[in-house]
PDB file of C-alpha atoms in Angstrom:
ATOM      1  CA  MET A   1     -55.437 119.693 -44.935  1.00  0.00           C
ATOM      2  CA  THR A   2     -58.921 118.354 -44.256  1.00  0.00           C
ATOM      3  CA  ARG A   3     -62.046 119.558 -46.036  1.00  0.00           C
ATOM      4  CA  ALA A   4     -63.257 121.270 -42.858  1.00  0.00           C
ATOM      5  CA  ARG A   5     -60.006 123.232 -42.517  1.00  0.00           C
ATOM      6  CA  ILE A   6     -60.090 124.243 -46.188  1.00  0.00           C
ATOM      7  CA  LEU A   7     -63.652 125.437 -45.723  1.00  0.00           C
ATOM      8  CA  ALA A   8     -62.808 127.289 -42.514  1.00  0.00           C
ATOM      9  CA  ALA A   9     -59.915 129.025 -44.288  1.00  0.00           C
ATOM     10  CA  ALA A  10     -62.026 129.944 -47.323  1.00  0.00           C
ATOM     11  CA  MET A  11     -65.037 131.418 -45.525  1.00  0.00           C
ATOM     12  CA  PRO A  12     -63.527 134.643 -44.068  1.00  0.00           C
ATOM     13  CA  PRO A  13     -62.128 135.820 -47.445  1.00  0.00           C
ATOM     14  CA  ALA A  14     -65.427 134.912 -49.128  1.00  0.00           C
ATOM     15  CA  ARG A  15     -67.348 136.927 -46.524  1.00  0.00           C
ATOM     16  CA  GLY A  16     -64.904 139.820 -46.952  1.00  0.00           C
ATOM     17  CA  LEU A  17     -65.401 139.759 -50.723  1.00  0.00           C
ATOM     18  CA  LEU A  18     -69.157 139.741 -50.228  1.00  0.00           C
ATOM     19  CA  HIS A  19     -69.001 142.768 -47.894  1.00  0.00           C
ATOM     20  CA  LEU A  20     -66.755 144.573 -50.394  1.00  0.00           C
ATOM     21  CA  LEU A  21     -69.242 143.906 -53.215  1.00  0.00           C
ATOM     22  CA  VAL A  22     -72.102 145.261 -51.108  1.00  0.00           C
ATOM     23  CA  ALA A  23     -70.121 148.409 -50.263  1.00  0.00           C
ATOM     24  CA  VAL A  24     -69.080 148.971 -53.885  1.00  0.00           C
ATOM     25  CA  ASN A  25     -72.693 148.507 -54.997  1.00  0.00           C
ATOM     26  CA  ALA A  26     -73.995 151.000 -52.436  1.00  0.00           C
ATOM     27  CA  VAL A  27     -71.417 153.694 -53.215  1.00  0.00           C
ATOM     28  CA  THR A  28     -71.735 153.256 -56.985  1.00  0.00           C
ATOM     29  CA  LEU A  29     -75.524 153.398 -56.804  1.00  0.00           C
ATOM     30  CA  GLY A  30     -75.338 156.629 -54.797  1.00  0.00           C
ATOM     31  CA  VAL A  31     -72.934 158.240 -57.275  1.00  0.00           C
ATOM     32  CA  MET A  32     -75.046 157.176 -60.267  1.00  0.00           C
ATOM     33  CA  LEU A  33     -78.242 158.509 -58.681  1.00  0.00           C
ATOM     34  CA  VAL A  34     -76.575 161.879 -58.058  1.00  0.00           C
ATOM     35  CA  LEU A  35     -75.276 161.984 -61.648  1.00  0.00           C
ATOM     36  CA  LEU A  36     -78.659 161.046 -63.109  1.00  0.00           C
ATOM     37  CA  GLY A  37     -80.366 163.632 -60.893  1.00  0.00           C
ATOM     38  CA  ALA A  38     -77.880 166.255 -62.107  1.00  0.00           C
ATOM     39  CA  ASP A  39     -78.534 165.199 -65.692  1.00  0.00           C
ATOM     40  CA  ILE A  40     -82.277 165.670 -65.238  1.00  0.00           C
ATOM     41  CA  ALA A  41     -81.767 169.097 -63.641  1.00  0.00           C
ATOM     42  CA  ILE A  42     -79.345 170.210 -66.389  1.00  0.00           C
ATOM     43  CA  ARG A  43     -81.703 168.950 -69.079  1.00  0.00           C
ATOM     44  CA  TYR A  44     -84.537 171.098 -67.765  1.00  0.00           C
ATOM     45  CA  LEU A  45     -82.479 174.145 -66.805  1.00  0.00           C
ATOM     46  CA  GLN A  46     -80.135 174.367 -69.816  1.00  0.00           C
ATOM     47  CA  ASN A  47     -81.941 172.236 -72.404  1.00  0.00           C
ATOM     48  CA  SER A  48     -78.944 169.891 -72.728  1.00  0.00           C
ATOM     49  CA  SER A  49     -77.762 166.807 -70.939  1.00  0.00           C
ATOM     50  CA  ILE A  50     -74.613 165.029 -69.838  1.00  0.00           C
ATOM     51  CA  ARG A  51     -73.986 163.235 -73.138  1.00  0.00           C
ATOM     52  CA  TRP A  52     -71.781 160.397 -71.904  1.00  0.00           C
ATOM     53  CA  LEU A  53     -74.080 159.506 -69.010  1.00  0.00           C
ATOM     54  CA  HIS A  54     -76.543 157.344 -70.945  1.00  0.00           C
ATOM     55  CA  GLU A  55     -73.946 154.823 -72.152  1.00  0.00           C
ATOM     56  CA  THR A  56     -72.106 154.894 -68.854  1.00  0.00           C
ATOM     57  CA  SER A  57     -75.259 154.372 -66.800  1.00  0.00           C
ATOM     58  CA  SER A  58     -76.308 151.411 -68.975  1.00  0.00           C
ATOM     59  CA  ILE A  59     -73.013 149.663 -68.286  1.00  0.00           C
ATOM     60  CA  VAL A  60     -72.880 150.623 -64.599  1.00  0.00           C
ATOM     61  CA  PHE A  61     -76.479 149.685 -63.789  1.00  0.00           C
ATOM     62  CA  SER A  62     -76.138 146.291 -65.468  1.00  0.00           C
ATOM     63  CA  ALA A  63     -73.011 145.721 -63.370  1.00  0.00           C
ATOM     64  CA  LEU A  64     -74.847 146.832 -60.208  1.00  0.00           C
ATOM     65  CA  TYR A  65     -77.722 144.485 -60.936  1.00  0.00           C
ATOM     66  CA  LEU A  66     -75.442 141.513 -61.523  1.00  0.00           C
ATOM     67  CA  LEU A  67     -73.264 142.243 -58.476  1.00  0.00           C
ATOM     68  CA  GLY A  68     -76.495 142.412 -56.472  1.00  0.00           C
ATOM     69  CA  THR A  69     -77.313 138.981 -57.871  1.00  0.00           C
ATOM     70  CA  VAL A  70     -74.028 137.706 -56.432  1.00  0.00           C
ATOM     71  CA  GLU A  71     -75.069 138.942 -52.991  1.00  0.00           C
ATOM     72  CA  VAL A  72     -78.519 137.357 -53.276  1.00  0.00           C
ATOM     73  CA  TYR A  73     -77.082 133.957 -54.156  1.00  0.00           C
ATOM     74  CA  ALA A  74     -74.221 134.155 -51.633  1.00  0.00           C
ATOM     75  CA  ARG A  75     -76.730 134.853 -48.855  1.00  0.00           C
ATOM     76  CA  ARG A  76     -79.068 132.158 -50.267  1.00  0.00           C
ATOM     77  CA  LYS A  77     -82.000 134.558 -50.560  1.00  0.00           C
ATOM     78  CA  ASP A  78     -82.938 133.291 -54.000  1.00  0.00           C
ATOM     79  CA  VAL A  79     -86.031 131.232 -54.753  1.00  0.00           C
ATOM     80  CA  ASP A  80     -85.628 127.922 -52.995  1.00  0.00           C
ATOM     81  CA  LEU A  81     -87.245 124.519 -53.144  1.00  0.00           C
ATOM     82  CA  ASP A  82     -89.177 124.922 -49.907  1.00  0.00           C
ATOM     83  CA  VAL A  83     -91.334 121.896 -50.657  1.00  0.00           C
ATOM     84  CA  VAL A  84     -88.527 119.325 -50.599  1.00  0.00           C
ATOM     85  CA  GLY A  85     -86.109 120.791 -48.041  1.00  0.00           C
ATOM     86  CA  PRO A  86     -88.351 120.642 -44.937  1.00  0.00           C
ATOM     87  CA  MET A  87     -89.171 116.993 -45.590  1.00  0.00           C
ATOM     88  CA  LEU A  88     -85.500 115.995 -45.409  1.00  0.00           C
ATOM     89  CA  ARG A  89     -83.431 115.663 -42.259  1.00  0.00           C
ATOM     90  CA  GLY A  90     -79.779 115.090 -41.453  1.00  0.00           C
ATOM     91  CA  ARG A  91     -77.570 113.632 -44.150  1.00  0.00           C
ATOM     92  CA  ALA A  92     -80.362 113.597 -46.767  1.00  0.00           C
ATOM     93  CA  PHE A  93     -80.923 117.326 -46.307  1.00  0.00           C
ATOM     94  CA  HIS A  94     -77.202 118.098 -46.615  1.00  0.00           C
ATOM     95  CA  LEU A  95     -76.870 115.972 -49.751  1.00  0.00           C
ATOM     96  CA  PHE A  96     -79.947 117.620 -51.290  1.00  0.00           C
ATOM     97  CA  ALA A  97     -78.529 121.065 -50.467  1.00  0.00           C
ATOM     98  CA  ALA A  98     -75.141 120.079 -51.937  1.00  0.00           C
ATOM     99  CA  MET A  99     -76.824 118.998 -55.193  1.00  0.00           C
ATOM    100  CA  ARG A 100     -78.747 122.280 -55.280  1.00  0.00           C
ATOM    101  CA  HIS A 101     -75.514 124.263 -54.841  1.00  0.00           C
ATOM    102  CA  LEU A 102     -73.820 122.191 -57.541  1.00  0.00           C
ATOM    103  CA  ALA A 103     -76.708 122.822 -59.963  1.00  0.00           C
ATOM    104  CA  LEU A 104     -76.511 126.564 -59.277  1.00  0.00           C
ATOM    105  CA  ALA A 105     -72.730 126.556 -59.727  1.00  0.00           C
ATOM    106  CA  VAL A 106     -72.995 124.769 -63.073  1.00  0.00           C
ATOM    107  CA  THR A 107     -75.784 127.105 -64.218  1.00  0.00           C
ATOM    108  CA  PHE A 108     -73.777 130.212 -63.417  1.00  0.00           C
ATOM    109  CA  LEU A 109     -70.585 128.781 -64.930  1.00  0.00           C
ATOM    110  CA  VAL A 110     -72.557 128.327 -68.163  1.00  0.00           C
ATOM    111  CA  LEU A 111     -73.746 131.928 -67.845  1.00  0.00           C
ATOM    112  CA  ALA A 112     -70.146 133.103 -67.393  1.00  0.00           C
ATOM    113  CA  TRP A 113     -69.031 131.065 -70.402  1.00  0.00           C
ATOM    114  CA  PHE A 114     -71.873 132.534 -72.490  1.00  0.00           C
ATOM    115  CA  GLY A 115     -70.819 136.064 -71.462  1.00  0.00           C
ATOM    116  CA  TRP A 116     -67.222 135.245 -72.394  1.00  0.00           C
ATOM    117  CA  VAL A 117     -68.289 133.979 -75.832  1.00  0.00           C
ATOM    118  CA  LEU A 118     -70.357 137.130 -76.387  1.00  0.00           C
ATOM    119  CA  MET A 119     -67.372 139.277 -75.403  1.00  0.00           C
ATOM    120  CA  GLY A 120     -65.349 137.555 -78.108  1.00  0.00           C
ATOM    121  CA  ARG A 121     -68.053 138.117 -80.689  1.00  0.00           C
ATOM    122  CA  MET A 122     -68.386 141.792 -79.750  1.00  0.00           C
ATOM    123  CA  ALA A 123     -64.628 142.374 -79.862  1.00  0.00           C
ATOM    124  CA  GLY A 124     -64.637 144.932 -82.686  1.00  0.00           C
ATOM    125  CA  ASP A 125     -67.901 146.690 -81.828  1.00  0.00           C
ATOM    126  CA  LEU A 126     -67.888 150.116 -80.200  1.00  0.00           C
ATOM    127  CA  THR A 127     -70.628 152.051 -78.430  1.00  0.00           C
ATOM    128  CA  PRO A 128     -72.058 154.885 -80.549  1.00  0.00           C
ATOM    129  CA  LEU A 129     -71.154 157.914 -78.460  1.00  0.00           C
ATOM    130  CA  LEU A 130     -68.135 157.190 -76.293  1.00  0.00           C
ATOM    131  CA  ARG A 131     -66.666 154.581 -78.645  1.00  0.00           C
ATOM    132  CA  LEU A 132     -66.184 152.172 -75.728  1.00  0.00           C
ATOM    133  CA  PRO A 133     -65.837 148.468 -76.496  1.00  0.00           C
ATOM    134  CA  SER A 134     -69.319 146.915 -76.530  1.00  0.00           C
ATOM    135  CA  ALA A 135     -67.823 143.898 -74.764  1.00  0.00           C
ATOM    136  CA  LEU A 136     -67.875 145.985 -71.558  1.00  0.00           C
ATOM    137  CA  TYR A 137     -71.555 145.088 -71.249  1.00  0.00           C
ATOM    138  CA  GLN A 138     -70.613 141.409 -70.853  1.00  0.00           C
ATOM    139  CA  ILE A 139     -67.908 141.806 -68.181  1.00  0.00           C
ATOM    140  CA  PRO A 140     -70.475 141.929 -65.326  1.00  0.00           C
ATOM    141  CA  VAL A 141     -72.116 138.760 -66.681  1.00  0.00           C
ATOM    142  CA  VAL A 142     -68.806 136.889 -66.581  1.00  0.00           C
ATOM    143  CA  VAL A 143     -67.858 138.218 -63.129  1.00  0.00           C
ATOM    144  CA  CYS A 144     -71.323 137.483 -61.708  1.00  0.00           C
ATOM    145  CA  GLY A 145     -71.328 133.965 -63.123  1.00  0.00           C
ATOM    146  CA  LEU A 146     -67.898 133.160 -61.721  1.00  0.00           C
ATOM    147  CA  LEU A 147     -68.584 134.630 -58.264  1.00  0.00           C
ATOM    148  CA  VAL A 148     -71.981 132.968 -57.834  1.00  0.00           C
ATOM    149  CA  ALA A 149     -70.466 129.660 -58.965  1.00  0.00           C
ATOM    150  CA  ALA A 150     -67.553 130.034 -56.525  1.00  0.00           C
ATOM    151  CA  PHE A 151     -69.831 130.897 -53.580  1.00  0.00           C
ATOM    152  CA  ASN A 152     -72.109 127.949 -54.398  1.00  0.00           C
ATOM    153  CA  LEU A 153     -69.154 125.573 -54.639  1.00  0.00           C
ATOM    154  CA  LEU A 154     -68.029 126.715 -51.173  1.00  0.00           C
ATOM    155  CA  ASP A 155     -71.525 126.147 -49.803  1.00  0.00           C
ATOM    156  CA  MET A 156     -71.637 122.755 -51.546  1.00  0.00           C
ATOM    157  CA  LEU A 157     -68.427 121.809 -49.751  1.00  0.00           C
ATOM    158  CA  ALA A 158     -69.994 122.938 -46.467  1.00  0.00           C
ATOM    159  CA  CYS A 159     -73.027 120.738 -47.154  1.00  0.00           C
ATOM    160  CA  LEU A 160     -70.852 117.724 -48.004  1.00  0.00           C
ATOM    161  CA  ILE A 161     -68.921 118.208 -44.785  1.00  0.00           C
ATOM    162  CA  GLY A 162     -72.243 118.422 -42.951  1.00  0.00           C
ATOM    163  CA  ALA A 163     -73.399 115.185 -44.585  1.00  0.00           C
ATOM    164  CA  ALA A 164     -70.162 113.400 -43.657  1.00  0.00           C
ATOM    165  CA  THR A 165     -69.850 114.673 -40.076  1.00  0.00           C
ATOM    166  CA  GLY A 166     -73.426 115.431 -39.057  1.00  0.00           C
ATOM    167  CA  ILE A 167     -72.272 118.904 -38.025  1.00  0.00           C
ATOM    168  CA  ARG A 168     -73.780 121.899 -39.765  1.00  0.00           C
ATOM    169  CA  PRO A 169     -70.757 123.903 -40.919  1.00  0.00           C
ATOM    170  CA  GLU A 170     -70.886 127.645 -41.242  1.00  0.00           C
ATOM    171  CA  THR A 171     -71.546 129.018 -44.720  1.00  0.00           C
ATOM    172  CA  ILE A 172     -70.633 132.250 -46.478  1.00  0.00           C
ATOM    173  CA  ASP A 173     -73.467 134.292 -44.993  1.00  0.00           C
ATOM    174  CA  GLY A 174     -72.426 133.271 -41.468  1.00  0.00           C
ATOM    175  CA  GLY A 175     -75.323 130.864 -40.919  1.00  0.00           C
ATOM    176  CA  ASP A 176     -75.803 127.233 -41.688  1.00  0.00           C
ATOM    177  CA  ASP A 177     -77.484 125.754 -44.754  1.00  0.00           C
ATOM    178  CA  GLU A 178     -80.778 125.216 -42.938  1.00  0.00           C
ATOM    179  CA  ASP A 179     -81.484 128.971 -42.592  1.00  0.00           C
TER     180      ASP A 179
END
């Protein structure tokens, strides 16, 4: 199987995963906003609150933030090196973009590894109220790191194919790497 066929086979599932993450983020954010609004209303009306909501919202909102980060990087809407990119054309641009994707993949793999190490160190710790494992706070870090790295490796492959063939292959967000 050629690199182009591997890439063509990998892009639809990657796009599907990205759409699923966006949908999960939107629904979860809506539910959490309703719960937090209810907590505020209950606090003022009955002088009490939903006790478990604080710990839960801390975990959920950190997960939402990091899953949003996955979408930002998959759609390449992060801060870019706009000074260098426009000066390059053809193969040089694709190779530069491939190196950028590789650097991002390595960075986020290190982030995932760091989250994994922290999970191991927090293994016996529990949250104060719900007695949940404190390592739950690190799960979104690991998942985010792995997903951003995977999406960047796919885009790196697309850039390498573009450098080899001169054709701009489609990337995860449905465009090409010169968007």
